[in-house]
């Protein structure tokens, strides 16, 4: 059992990586900071899994492909992909700099496109696998002061649908997660109590449950929001 998790050292990605390690998965962990990856790998040593780390800025196409090529050499037969890397840059779409949109486009859409194609082809050939795309409630309806973010997360959900359509005939599952306000670094400094948020561990637990459902079922989308935010 082998899984690739992008944006794996913080928040949702970190919680998913821990859940997988606890359940015997070997891991490929991808994030921008090598020091954080090394520290996280040491934390996972007690579980006894193989953990391959790769530092990459997933907003840069060349670094994404360097990671993919390295994974192909060092880590074969991946059965689970979690596209978690992304960013939220608040602001008005009409008033922001073009670069604000472009940065979010590169991370929230392009990276998942490149990575999903790479592993999707391998899963198609193997006729097994599961791709999870961490989208957002903004994939369905724009969030206030998050215009470009909402555009890119809507595109990511569309990518999820296309992947599911193309891979389903090959016994490969594709699931989108649409979390509401989740306690991650995006909320650093907030005075809102933790219990008001979706917790990253909630997403990890739900994802792992879906992963272990029967062969003939695909959960298309998971909308998970705070009870009373």
PDB file of C-alpha atoms in Angstrom, residues 87-97 100-101 104 136 138 141-152 186-187:
ATOM      1  CA  UNK A  87      -3.073  28.261  -1.440  1.00  0.00           C
ATOM      2  CA  UNK A  88      -5.625  30.906  -0.516  1.00  0.00           C
ATOM      3  CA  UNK A  89      -4.783  34.520  -1.296  1.00  0.00           C
ATOM      4  CA  UNK A  90      -7.656  36.774  -0.216  1.00  0.00           C
ATOM      5  CA  UNK A  91      -8.789  39.767  -2.200  1.00  0.00           C
ATOM      6  CA  UNK A  92     -11.168  41.213  -4.740  1.00  0.00           C
ATOM      7  CA  UNK A  93     -10.797  39.688  -8.197  1.00  0.00           C
ATOM      8  CA  UNK A  94     -11.342  43.079  -9.851  1.00  0.00           C
ATOM      9  CA  UNK A  95      -8.759  44.877  -7.741  1.00  0.00           C
ATOM     10  CA  UNK A  96      -6.009  42.295  -7.300  1.00  0.00           C
ATOM     11  CA  UNK A  97      -2.782  41.977  -9.281  1.00  0.00           C
ATOM     12  CA  UNK A 100      -2.584  36.773  -7.323  1.00  0.00           C
ATOM     13  CA  UNK A 101      -4.741  34.760  -9.677  1.00  0.00           C
ATOM     14  CA  UNK A 104      -3.408  30.254  -7.150  1.00  0.00           C
ATOM     15  CA  UNK A 136     -13.267  23.557  -1.170  1.00  0.00           C
ATOM     16  CA  UNK A 138     -15.587  27.596  -2.836  1.00  0.00           C
ATOM     17  CA  UNK A 141     -20.080  28.884  -4.612  1.00  0.00           C
ATOM     18  CA  UNK A 142     -17.734  31.893  -4.436  1.00  0.00           C
ATOM     19  CA  UNK A 143     -16.473  32.830  -0.989  1.00  0.00           C
ATOM     20  CA  UNK A 144     -16.409  36.458   0.070  1.00  0.00           C
ATOM     21  CA  UNK A 145     -13.093  38.203  -0.578  1.00  0.00           C
ATOM     22  CA  UNK A 146     -11.807  35.088  -2.336  1.00  0.00           C
ATOM     23  CA  UNK A 147     -12.642  35.598  -5.987  1.00  0.00           C
ATOM     24  CA  UNK A 148      -9.601  34.080  -7.664  1.00  0.00           C
ATOM     25  CA  UNK A 149      -9.436  31.318  -5.080  1.00  0.00           C
ATOM     26  CA  UNK A 150     -13.034  30.407  -5.873  1.00  0.00           C
ATOM     27  CA  UNK A 151     -12.335  30.357  -9.612  1.00  0.00           C
ATOM     28  CA  UNK A 152      -9.377  28.023  -9.203  1.00  0.00           C
ATOM     29  CA  UNK A 186      -4.745  29.780   6.761  1.00  0.00           C
ATOM     30  CA  UNK A 187      -6.514  30.710  10.010  1.00  0.00           C
TER      31      UNK A 187
END
